[in-house]
PDB file of C-alpha atoms and ligand atoms in Angstrom:
ATOM      1  CA  UNK A  75     112.020  77.836  90.674  1.00  0.00           C
ATOM      2  CA  UNK A  76     113.706  81.127  91.416  1.00  0.00           C
ATOM      3  CA  UNK A  77     111.760  84.036  92.789  1.00  0.00           C
ATOM      4  CA  UNK A  78     110.898  86.901  90.448  1.00  0.00           C
ATOM      5  CA  UNK A  79     110.757  90.536  91.451  1.00  0.00           C
ATOM      6  CA  UNK A  80     108.118  92.509  89.554  1.00  0.00           C
ATOM      7  CA  UNK A  81     108.504  96.289  89.779  1.00  0.00           C
ATOM      8  CA  UNK A  82     104.990  97.593  89.286  1.00  0.00           C
ATOM      9  CA  UNK A  83     102.754 100.604  89.276  1.00  0.00           C
ATOM     10  CA  UNK A  84     101.234 100.288  85.796  1.00  0.00           C
ATOM     11  CA  UNK A  85      98.271  98.562  84.124  1.00  0.00           C
ATOM     12  CA  UNK A  86     100.769  96.281  82.355  1.00  0.00           C
ATOM     13  CA  UNK A  87     102.404  95.284  85.651  1.00  0.00           C
ATOM     14  CA  UNK A  88      99.011  94.273  87.018  1.00  0.00           C
ATOM     15  CA  UNK A  89      98.351  92.185  83.899  1.00  0.00           C
ATOM     16  CA  UNK A  90     101.712  90.467  84.310  1.00  0.00           C
ATOM     17  CA  UNK A  91     100.973  89.837  87.986  1.00  0.00           C
ATOM     18  CA  UNK A  92      97.772  88.035  86.988  1.00  0.00           C
ATOM     19  CA  UNK A  93      99.676  85.926  84.465  1.00  0.00           C
ATOM     20  CA  UNK A  94     102.396  85.025  86.973  1.00  0.00           C
ATOM     21  CA  UNK A  95      99.848  84.125  89.640  1.00  0.00           C
ATOM     22  CA  UNK A  96      97.824  82.025  87.185  1.00  0.00           C
ATOM     23  CA  UNK A  97     100.987  80.162  86.220  1.00  0.00           C
ATOM     24  CA  UNK A  98     101.901  79.566  89.870  1.00  0.00           C
ATOM     25  CA  UNK A  99     105.191  81.425  89.543  1.00  0.00           C
ATOM     26  CA  UNK A 100     106.998  82.433  92.733  1.00  0.00           C
ATOM     27  CA  UNK A 101     107.035  86.221  92.403  1.00  0.00           C
ATOM     28  CA  UNK A 102     106.820  89.328  94.558  1.00  0.00           C
ATOM     29  CA  UNK A 103     105.163  92.544  93.408  1.00  0.00           C
ATOM     30  CA  UNK A 104     106.795  95.817  94.392  1.00  0.00           C
ATOM     31  CA  UNK A 105     105.036  99.180  94.714  1.00  0.00           C
ATOM     32  CA  UNK A 106     106.743 102.483  95.418  1.00  0.00           C
ATOM     33  CA  UNK A 107     103.943 103.351  97.840  1.00  0.00           C
ATOM     34  CA  UNK A 108     102.933 106.594  96.131  1.00  0.00           C
ATOM     35  CA  UNK A 109      99.160 106.063  96.428  1.00  0.00           C
ATOM     36  CA  UNK A 110      97.167 105.719  99.636  1.00  0.00           C
ATOM     37  CA  UNK A 111      95.393 102.507  98.613  1.00  0.00           C
ATOM     38  CA  UNK A 112      97.320 100.682  95.899  1.00  0.00           C
ATOM     39  CA  UNK A 113      95.465  98.300  93.593  1.00  0.00           C
ATOM     40  CA  UNK A 114      95.435  94.789  95.097  1.00  0.00           C
ATOM     41  CA  UNK A 115      97.555  92.143  93.380  1.00  0.00           C
ATOM     42  CA  UNK A 116      97.344  88.348  93.220  1.00  0.00           C
ATOM     43  CA  UNK A 117     100.995  88.123  94.319  1.00  0.00           C
ATOM     44  CA  UNK A 118     102.776  88.804  97.618  1.00  0.00           C
ATOM     45  CA  UNK A 119     103.325  92.565  97.912  1.00  0.00           C
ATOM     46  CA  UNK A 120     106.166  94.675  99.173  1.00  0.00           C
ATOM     47  CA  UNK A 121     105.650  98.435  99.359  1.00  0.00           C
ATOM     48  CA  UNK A 122     108.184 101.282  99.501  1.00  0.00           C
ATOM     49  CA  UNK A 123     111.552 102.208  98.042  1.00  0.00           C
ATOM     50  CA  UNK A 124     114.490  99.824  98.378  1.00  0.00           C
ATOM     51  CA  UNK A 125     116.967 102.520  99.366  1.00  0.00           C
ATOM     52  CA  UNK A 126     118.685 103.277  96.067  1.00  0.00           C
ATOM     53  CA  UNK A 127     120.951 100.898  94.145  1.00  0.00           C
ATOM     54  CA  UNK A 128     122.585  99.595  97.323  1.00  0.00           C
ATOM     55  CA  UNK A 129     119.237  98.828  98.930  1.00  0.00           C
ATOM     56  CA  UNK A 130     117.964  97.068  95.831  1.00  0.00           C
ATOM     57  CA  UNK A 131     121.176  95.044  95.624  1.00  0.00           C
ATOM     58  CA  UNK A 132     120.721  93.939  99.244  1.00  0.00           C
ATOM     59  CA  UNK A 133     117.110  93.001  98.520  1.00  0.00           C
ATOM     60  CA  UNK A 134     118.003  90.954  95.429  1.00  0.00           C
ATOM     61  CA  UNK A 135     120.557  88.994  97.427  1.00  0.00           C
ATOM     62  CA  UNK A 136     118.525  88.576 100.624  1.00  0.00           C
ATOM     63  CA  UNK A 137     115.417  87.393  98.746  1.00  0.00           C
ATOM     64  CA  UNK A 138     117.413  85.261  96.300  1.00  0.00           C
ATOM     65  CA  UNK A 139     115.769  86.957  93.340  1.00  0.00           C
ATOM     66  CA  UNK A 140     116.406  85.043  90.106  1.00  0.00           C
ATOM     67  CA  UNK A 141     115.056  87.626  87.659  1.00  0.00           C
ATOM     68  CA  UNK A 142     113.654  91.155  87.692  1.00  0.00           C
ATOM     69  CA  UNK A 143     110.873  92.489  85.488  1.00  0.00           C
ATOM     70  CA  UNK A 144     110.745  96.265  85.436  1.00  0.00           C
ATOM     71  CA  UNK A 145     107.142  97.095  84.573  1.00  0.00           C
ATOM     72  CA  UNK A 146     107.250 100.584  86.053  1.00  0.00           C
ATOM     73  CA  UNK A 147     105.902 103.608  84.231  1.00  0.00           C
ATOM     74  CA  UNK A 148     108.177 104.899  81.411  1.00  0.00           C
ATOM     75  CA  UNK A 149     108.608 108.107  83.442  1.00  0.00           C
ATOM     76  CA  UNK A 150     109.747 106.228  86.571  1.00  0.00           C
ATOM     77  CA  UNK A 151     113.299 106.662  85.331  1.00  0.00           C
ATOM     78  CA  UNK A 152     115.095 106.542  88.662  1.00  0.00           C
ATOM     79  CA  UNK A 153     113.690 103.122  89.540  1.00  0.00           C
ATOM     80  CA  UNK A 154     114.536 101.797  86.091  1.00  0.00           C
ATOM     81  CA  UNK A 155     118.105 103.151  86.263  1.00  0.00           C
ATOM     82  CA  UNK A 156     118.560 101.628  89.723  1.00  0.00           C
ATOM     83  CA  UNK A 157     117.296  98.276  88.465  1.00  0.00           C
ATOM     84  CA  UNK A 158     119.773  98.260  85.555  1.00  0.00           C
ATOM     85  CA  UNK A 159     122.669  99.034  87.894  1.00  0.00           C
ATOM     86  CA  UNK A 160     121.742  96.671  90.724  1.00  0.00           C
ATOM     87  CA  UNK A 161     120.941  93.751  88.412  1.00  0.00           C
ATOM     88  CA  UNK A 162     124.244  94.209  86.574  1.00  0.00           C
ATOM     89  CA  UNK A 163     126.198  94.075  89.841  1.00  0.00           C
ATOM     90  CA  UNK A 164     124.187  91.133  91.210  1.00  0.00           C
ATOM     91  CA  UNK A 165     124.260  89.235  87.906  1.00  0.00           C
ATOM     92  CA  UNK A 166     120.459  88.981  87.933  1.00  0.00           C
ATOM     93  CA  UNK A 167     118.701  88.953  84.537  1.00  0.00           C
ATOM     94  CA  UNK A 168     116.514  92.031  83.964  1.00  0.00           C
ATOM     95  CA  UNK A 169     113.849  92.766  81.418  1.00  0.00           C
ATOM     96  CA  UNK A 170     111.711  95.861  80.953  1.00  0.00           C
ATOM     97  CA  UNK A 171     108.010  95.454  80.162  1.00  0.00           C
ATOM     98  CA  UNK A 172     107.320  98.630  78.280  1.00  0.00           C
ATOM     99  CA  UNK A 173     104.525  99.706  76.024  1.00  0.00           C
ATOM    100  CA  UNK A 174     105.361 101.478  72.751  1.00  0.00           C
ATOM    101  CA  UNK A 175     105.168 105.259  72.645  1.00  0.00           C
ATOM    102  CA  UNK A 176     101.997 106.855  71.317  1.00  0.00           C
ATOM    103  CA  UNK A 177     102.317 108.056  67.728  1.00  0.00           C
ATOM    104  CA  UNK A 178     100.343 110.905  66.210  1.00  0.00           C
ATOM    105  CA  UNK A 179      97.517 110.054  63.825  1.00  0.00           C
ATOM    106  CA  UNK A 180      95.574 112.151  61.321  1.00  0.00           C
ATOM    107  CA  UNK A 181      93.762 114.886  63.158  1.00  0.00           C
ATOM    108  CA  UNK A 182      96.187 115.048  66.083  1.00  0.00           C
ATOM    109  CA  UNK A 183      97.531 118.478  67.043  1.00  0.00           C
ATOM    110  CA  UNK A 184     100.519 117.343  69.120  1.00  0.00           C
ATOM    111  CA  UNK A 185     103.510 119.394  70.091  1.00  0.00           C
ATOM    112  CA  UNK A 186     106.376 117.222  71.366  1.00  0.00           C
ATOM    113  CA  UNK A 187     108.469 118.712  74.166  1.00  0.00           C
ATOM    114  CA  UNK A 188     111.512 117.339  75.987  1.00  0.00           C
ATOM    115  CA  UNK A 189     110.533 117.909  79.603  1.00  0.00           C
ATOM    116  CA  UNK A 190     108.254 119.647  82.097  1.00  0.00           C
ATOM    117  CA  UNK A 191     109.942 123.034  81.714  1.00  0.00           C
ATOM    118  CA  UNK A 192     109.383 122.921  77.968  1.00  0.00           C
ATOM    119  CA  UNK A 193     105.751 121.949  78.537  1.00  0.00           C
ATOM    120  CA  UNK A 194     105.266 125.008  80.750  1.00  0.00           C
ATOM    121  CA  UNK A 195     106.928 127.187  78.102  1.00  0.00           C
ATOM    122  CA  UNK A 196     104.651 125.822  75.361  1.00  0.00           C
ATOM    123  CA  UNK A 197     101.444 126.856  77.161  1.00  0.00           C
ATOM    124  CA  UNK A 198      99.706 130.227  76.782  1.00  0.00           C
ATOM    125  CA  UNK A 199     100.744 132.853  79.340  1.00  0.00           C
ATOM    126  CA  UNK A 200      97.319 133.057  81.005  1.00  0.00           C
ATOM    127  CA  UNK A 201      93.574 132.448  80.815  1.00  0.00           C
ATOM    128  CA  UNK A 202      93.727 129.045  79.094  1.00  0.00           C
ATOM    129  CA  UNK A 203      91.871 126.041  80.485  1.00  0.00           C
ATOM    130  CA  UNK A 204      94.401 123.210  80.627  1.00  0.00           C
ATOM    131  CA  UNK A 205      93.993 119.518  81.454  1.00  0.00           C
ATOM    132  CA  UNK A 206      97.302 118.816  83.163  1.00  0.00           C
ATOM    133  CA  UNK A 207      97.334 115.026  82.888  1.00  0.00           C
ATOM    134  CA  UNK A 208     100.737 114.406  84.456  1.00  0.00           C
ATOM    135  CA  UNK A 209      99.880 113.054  87.916  1.00  0.00           C
ATOM    136  CA  UNK A 210     100.782 114.781  91.151  1.00  0.00           C
ATOM    137  CA  UNK A 211     104.527 115.242  90.727  1.00  0.00           C
ATOM    138  CA  UNK A 212     106.141 118.198  88.926  1.00  0.00           C
ATOM    139  CA  UNK A 213     103.087 120.447  89.141  1.00  0.00           C
ATOM    140  CA  UNK A 214     104.783 123.484  90.716  1.00  0.00           C
ATOM    141  CA  UNK A 215     106.371 124.804  87.536  1.00  0.00           C
ATOM    142  CA  UNK A 216     102.969 125.298  85.916  1.00  0.00           C
ATOM    143  CA  UNK A 217     102.132 128.048  88.422  1.00  0.00           C
ATOM    144  CA  UNK A 218     104.364 130.288  86.256  1.00  0.00           C
ATOM    145  CA  UNK A 219     101.493 130.480  83.737  1.00  0.00           C
ATOM    146  CA  UNK A 220      98.228 131.898  85.132  1.00  0.00           C
ATOM    147  CA  UNK A 221      95.962 129.339  83.491  1.00  0.00           C
ATOM    148  CA  UNK A 222      93.168 127.283  85.001  1.00  0.00           C
ATOM    149  CA  UNK A 223      94.402 123.726  85.476  1.00  0.00           C
ATOM    150  CA  UNK A 224      92.297 120.560  85.634  1.00  0.00           C
ATOM    151  CA  UNK A 225      94.149 117.865  87.575  1.00  0.00           C
ATOM    152  CA  UNK A 226      93.167 114.200  87.697  1.00  0.00           C
ATOM    153  CA  UNK A 227      94.702 112.547  90.738  1.00  0.00           C
ATOM    154  CA  UNK A 228      94.380 109.209  92.522  1.00  0.00           C
ATOM    155  CA  UNK A 229      94.402 110.677  96.047  1.00  0.00           C
ATOM    156  CA  UNK A 230      92.973 113.969  97.314  1.00  0.00           C
ATOM    157  CA  UNK A 231      95.811 116.472  97.832  1.00  0.00           C
ATOM    158  CA  UNK A 232      96.184 118.067 101.263  1.00  0.00           C
ATOM    159  CA  UNK A 233      96.224 121.547  99.692  1.00  0.00           C
ATOM    160  CA  UNK A 234      95.413 122.796  96.179  1.00  0.00           C
ATOM    161  CA  UNK A 235      98.533 121.932  94.130  1.00  0.00           C
ATOM    162  CA  UNK A 236      98.203 125.078  91.974  1.00  0.00           C
ATOM    163  CA  UNK A 237      96.655 128.513  92.615  1.00  0.00           C
ATOM    164  CA  UNK A 238      93.836 128.129  90.068  1.00  0.00           C
ATOM    165  CA  UNK A 239      92.929 124.480  89.679  1.00  0.00           C
ATOM    166  CA  UNK A 240      90.166 121.883  89.829  1.00  0.00           C
ATOM    167  CA  UNK A 241      91.031 118.426  91.147  1.00  0.00           C
ATOM    168  CA  UNK A 242      89.147 115.363  89.915  1.00  0.00           C
ATOM    169  CA  UNK A 243      89.809 112.120  91.781  1.00  0.00           C
ATOM    170  CA  UNK A 244      90.007 109.046  89.548  1.00  0.00           C
ATOM    171  CA  UNK A 245      92.173 106.026  88.881  1.00  0.00           C
ATOM    172  CA  UNK A 246      92.800 104.638  85.390  1.00  0.00           C
ATOM    173  CA  UNK A 247      92.335 102.879  83.069  1.00  0.00           C
ATOM    174  CA  UNK A 248      90.139 105.539  81.445  1.00  0.00           C
ATOM    175  CA  UNK A 249      87.522 105.335  78.680  1.00  0.00           C
ATOM    176  CA  UNK A 250      87.103 107.700  75.708  1.00  0.00           C
ATOM    177  CA  UNK A 251      83.460 108.560  76.510  1.00  0.00           C
ATOM    178  CA  UNK A 252      84.395 109.579  80.037  1.00  0.00           C
ATOM    179  CA  UNK A 253      87.371 111.647  78.895  1.00  0.00           C
ATOM    180  CA  UNK A 254      85.290 113.369  76.201  1.00  0.00           C
ATOM    181  CA  UNK A 255      82.775 114.356  78.882  1.00  0.00           C
ATOM    182  CA  UNK A 256      85.566 115.520  81.190  1.00  0.00           C
ATOM    183  CA  UNK A 257      87.113 117.748  78.517  1.00  0.00           C
ATOM    184  CA  UNK A 258      83.735 119.216  77.547  1.00  0.00           C
ATOM    185  CA  UNK A 259      82.468 119.700  81.106  1.00  0.00           C
ATOM    186  CA  UNK A 260      85.616 121.598  82.081  1.00  0.00           C
ATOM    187  CA  UNK A 261      85.772 123.510  78.770  1.00  0.00           C
ATOM    188  CA  UNK A 262      89.354 122.364  78.257  1.00  0.00           C
ATOM    189  CA  UNK A 263      91.351 124.067  75.511  1.00  0.00           C
ATOM    190  CA  UNK A 264      94.778 122.464  76.042  1.00  0.00           C
ATOM    191  CA  UNK A 265      96.102 119.123  77.264  1.00  0.00           C
ATOM    192  CA  UNK A 266      99.530 118.411  78.745  1.00  0.00           C
ATOM    193  CA  UNK A 267     100.429 114.712  78.929  1.00  0.00           C
ATOM    194  CA  UNK A 268     103.410 112.392  79.230  1.00  0.00           C
ATOM    195  CA  UNK A 269     104.069 110.063  76.313  1.00  0.00           C
ATOM    196  CA  UNK A 270     103.346 107.054  78.491  1.00  0.00           C
ATOM    197  CA  UNK A 271     102.014 104.780  75.751  1.00  0.00           C
ATOM    198  CA  UNK A 272      99.640 101.894  76.430  1.00  0.00           C
ATOM    199  CA  UNK A 273      95.881 101.684  76.517  1.00  0.00           C
ATOM    200  CA  UNK A 274      95.092 102.755  80.067  1.00  0.00           C
ATOM    201  CA  UNK A 275      95.753 106.477  79.584  1.00  0.00           C
ATOM    202  CA  UNK A 276      95.250 106.851  75.831  1.00  0.00           C
ATOM    203  CA  UNK A 277      91.573 107.862  76.056  1.00  0.00           C
ATOM    204  CA  UNK A 278      92.406 111.535  76.633  1.00  0.00           C
ATOM    205  CA  UNK A 279      94.399 111.644  73.380  1.00  0.00           C
ATOM    206  CA  UNK A 280      91.585 110.031  71.407  1.00  0.00           C
ATOM    207  CA  UNK A 281      89.155 112.486  72.997  1.00  0.00           C
ATOM    208  CA  UNK A 282      91.480 115.397  72.155  1.00  0.00           C
ATOM    209  CA  UNK A 283      91.637 114.207  68.520  1.00  0.00           C
ATOM    210  CA  UNK A 284      87.840 114.098  68.322  1.00  0.00           C
ATOM    211  CA  UNK A 285      87.563 117.602  69.788  1.00  0.00           C
ATOM    212  CA  UNK A 286      90.499 119.000  67.771  1.00  0.00           C
ATOM    213  CA  UNK A 287      92.365 120.099  70.909  1.00  0.00           C
ATOM    214  CA  UNK A 288      96.101 120.816  71.026  1.00  0.00           C
ATOM    215  CA  UNK A 289      98.188 118.400  73.103  1.00  0.00           C
ATOM    216  CA  UNK A 290     101.609 119.131  74.567  1.00  0.00           C
ATOM    217  CA  UNK A 291     103.246 115.728  74.801  1.00  0.00           C
ATOM    218  CA  UNK A 292     106.280 115.280  77.030  1.00  0.00           C
ATOM    219  CA  UNK A 293     108.895 112.870  75.690  1.00  0.00           C
ATOM    220  CA  UNK A 294     110.082 109.916  77.759  1.00  0.00           C
ATOM    221  CA  UNK A 295     113.249 110.253  79.798  1.00  0.00           C
ATOM    222  CA  UNK A 296     116.309 108.434  78.458  1.00  0.00           C
ATOM    223  CA  UNK A 297     117.188 105.114  80.103  1.00  0.00           C
ATOM    224  CA  UNK A 298     120.329 102.980  80.017  1.00  0.00           C
ATOM    225  CA  UNK A 299     120.424 100.153  77.470  1.00  0.00           C
ATOM    226  CA  UNK A 300     118.478  97.095  78.635  1.00  0.00           C
ATOM    227  CA  UNK A 301     116.338  94.370  77.147  1.00  0.00           C
ATOM    228  CA  UNK A 302     112.752  95.519  76.664  1.00  0.00           C
ATOM    229  CA  UNK A 303     109.693  93.436  75.761  1.00  0.00           C
ATOM    230  CA  UNK A 304     106.323  94.838  74.775  1.00  0.00           C
ATOM    231  CA  UNK A 305     103.784  92.286  75.993  1.00  0.00           C
ATOM    232  CA  UNK A 306     102.957  90.178  79.025  1.00  0.00           C
ATOM    233  CA  UNK A 307     103.152  87.073  76.833  1.00  0.00           C
ATOM    234  CA  UNK A 308     106.673  87.966  75.701  1.00  0.00           C
ATOM    235  CA  UNK A 309     107.797  88.461  79.303  1.00  0.00           C
ATOM    236  CA  UNK A 310     106.239  85.137  80.334  1.00  0.00           C
ATOM    237  CA  UNK A 311     108.175  83.510  77.509  1.00  0.00           C
ATOM    238  CA  UNK A 312     111.374  85.260  78.607  1.00  0.00           C
ATOM    239  CA  UNK A 313     110.867  83.959  82.120  1.00  0.00           C
ATOM    240  CA  UNK A 314     110.692  80.445  80.747  1.00  0.00           C
ATOM    241  CA  UNK A 315     107.113  79.904  81.775  1.00  0.00           C
ATOM    242  CA  UNK A 316     105.441  80.214  78.411  1.00  0.00           C
ATOM    243  CA  UNK A 317     104.567  76.512  78.547  1.00  0.00           C
ATOM    244  CA  UNK A 318     102.474  76.936  81.683  1.00  0.00           C
ATOM    245  CA  UNK A 319      99.311  77.740  79.797  1.00  0.00           C
ATOM    246  CA  UNK A 320      99.394  81.530  80.109  1.00  0.00           C
TER     247      UNK A 320
HETATM  248  P1  NAP B 453     110.958 107.114  90.172  1.00  0.00           P
HETATM  249  O1  NAP B 453     111.098 108.588  90.227  1.00  0.00           O
HETATM  250  O2  NAP B 453     111.663 106.378  89.107  1.00  0.00           O
HETATM  251  O3  NAP B 453     111.410 106.453  91.526  1.00  0.00           O
HETATM  252  C1  NAP B 453     111.811 107.175  92.673  1.00  0.00           C
HETATM  253  C2  NAP B 453     112.058 106.162  93.766  1.00  0.00           C
HETATM  254  O4  NAP B 453     110.826 105.535  94.151  1.00  0.00           O
HETATM  255  C3  NAP B 453     112.948 105.020  93.327  1.00  0.00           C
HETATM  256  O5  NAP B 453     114.309 105.378  93.359  1.00  0.00           O
HETATM  257  C4  NAP B 453     112.560 103.969  94.357  1.00  0.00           C
HETATM  258  O6  NAP B 453     113.074 104.299  95.627  1.00  0.00           O
HETATM  259  C5  NAP B 453     111.064 104.170  94.457  1.00  0.00           C
HETATM  260  N1  NAP B 453     110.304 103.330  93.541  1.00  0.00           N
HETATM  261  C6  NAP B 453     109.793 103.666  92.320  1.00  0.00           C
HETATM  262  N2  NAP B 453     109.092 102.642  91.816  1.00  0.00           N
HETATM  263  C7  NAP B 453     109.169 101.633  92.717  1.00  0.00           C
HETATM  264  C8  NAP B 453     108.622 100.323  92.772  1.00  0.00           C
HETATM  265  N3  NAP B 453     107.839  99.825  91.793  1.00  0.00           N
HETATM  266  N4  NAP B 453     108.934  99.551  93.862  1.00  0.00           N
HETATM  267  C9  NAP B 453     109.684 100.059  94.873  1.00  0.00           C
HETATM  268  N5  NAP B 453     110.206 101.297  94.878  1.00  0.00           N
HETATM  269  C10 NAP B 453     109.950 102.074  93.823  1.00  0.00           C
HETATM  270  O7  NAP B 453     109.423 106.693  90.157  1.00  0.00           O
HETATM  271  P2  NAP B 453     108.107 107.598  90.139  1.00  0.00           P
HETATM  272  O8  NAP B 453     108.039 108.284  88.824  1.00  0.00           O
HETATM  273  O9  NAP B 453     108.033 108.368  91.400  1.00  0.00           O
HETATM  274  O10 NAP B 453     107.001 106.451  90.130  1.00  0.00           O
HETATM  275  C11 NAP B 453     106.683 105.760  91.325  1.00  0.00           C
HETATM  276  C12 NAP B 453     105.741 104.630  90.998  1.00  0.00           C
HETATM  277  O11 NAP B 453     104.565 105.142  90.374  1.00  0.00           O
HETATM  278  C13 NAP B 453     106.330 103.589  90.065  1.00  0.00           C
HETATM  279  O12 NAP B 453     105.969 102.315  90.556  1.00  0.00           O
HETATM  280  C14 NAP B 453     105.674 103.864  88.734  1.00  0.00           C
HETATM  281  O13 NAP B 453     105.486 102.691  87.970  1.00  0.00           O
HETATM  282  C15 NAP B 453     104.341 104.471  89.165  1.00  0.00           C
HETATM  283  N6  NAP B 453     103.825 105.468  88.208  1.00  0.00           N
HETATM  284  C16 NAP B 453     104.595 106.515  87.840  1.00  0.00           C
HETATM  285  C17 NAP B 453     104.100 107.440  86.940  1.00  0.00           C
HETATM  286  C18 NAP B 453     104.929 108.591  86.461  1.00  0.00           C
HETATM  287  O14 NAP B 453     104.434 109.369  85.616  1.00  0.00           O
HETATM  288  N7  NAP B 453     106.153 108.778  86.944  1.00  0.00           N
HETATM  289  C19 NAP B 453     102.814 107.279  86.417  1.00  0.00           C
HETATM  290  C20 NAP B 453     102.041 106.180  86.819  1.00  0.00           C
HETATM  291  C21 NAP B 453     102.564 105.292  87.717  1.00  0.00           C
HETATM  292  P3  NAP B 453     114.470 103.701  96.178  1.00  0.00           P
HETATM  293  O15 NAP B 453     115.540 104.432  95.426  1.00  0.00           O
HETATM  294  O16 NAP B 453     114.427 103.996  97.629  1.00  0.00           O
HETATM  295  O17 NAP B 453     114.454 102.231  95.865  1.00  0.00           O
END
């Protein structure tokens, strides 16, 4: 059996890790190392960047990786691009495990924007109370608008990321009841989110729909063409282990 490299950092990656471990598949789980205490996994872990395409290529060869599953977040575009390039050079099969984008339903007040700069531009100039649900990266640009920002982060920041902000520490997946309470307690009037898709971070959008709040939704970055599957079961089948009872 050839070893599988699972690029993680999402709820779906953790679900796939459980399936691989249950099936006794030889696999290694890779984290970027962005959070102080990453979620434990039932697979051997490696943590930290590979060192670009060249570093990933070296790793694939040194560890005799037989297949790569890219289950990183849809906004982790650099890692996904590197995986496409390195796997092509190494001749290693690659599949993306990616959840479908969220689609607006009746009652949603979504404004789709292309990137962070457009999200900043779409916000009021000042005095709004905004749930900035985009993680800890790319926050600086929002200082251009003098709003109050609610940030939900996994780790406590060393310094306030924005001049006027409240930081709540929490790790997904999140529930609708909790997100409704969060939005009400902080008197939120706007939400900025990435169109991540999946169940783990959808609660804030359901809560926004119930409260009739406007959402600025940032579109996913473009990725090179690659095979993408939508479920853990489909990836297990692709790996040729669907008959192992998963
Ligand atoms: P990124 O911009 O695409 O990646 C930047 C660099 O981080 C990559 O070039 C790679 O470094 C390293 N890296 C990223 N994911 C890795 C992984 N799973 N294993 C080893 N190295 C990895 O990624 P990002 O947006 O910073 O996301 C980092 C991690 O957080 C990912 O695992 C992602 O799934 C997770 N995450 C991201 C978001 C988001 O909104 N971006 C949200 C939730 C979770 P080298 O070039 O040195 O190999």
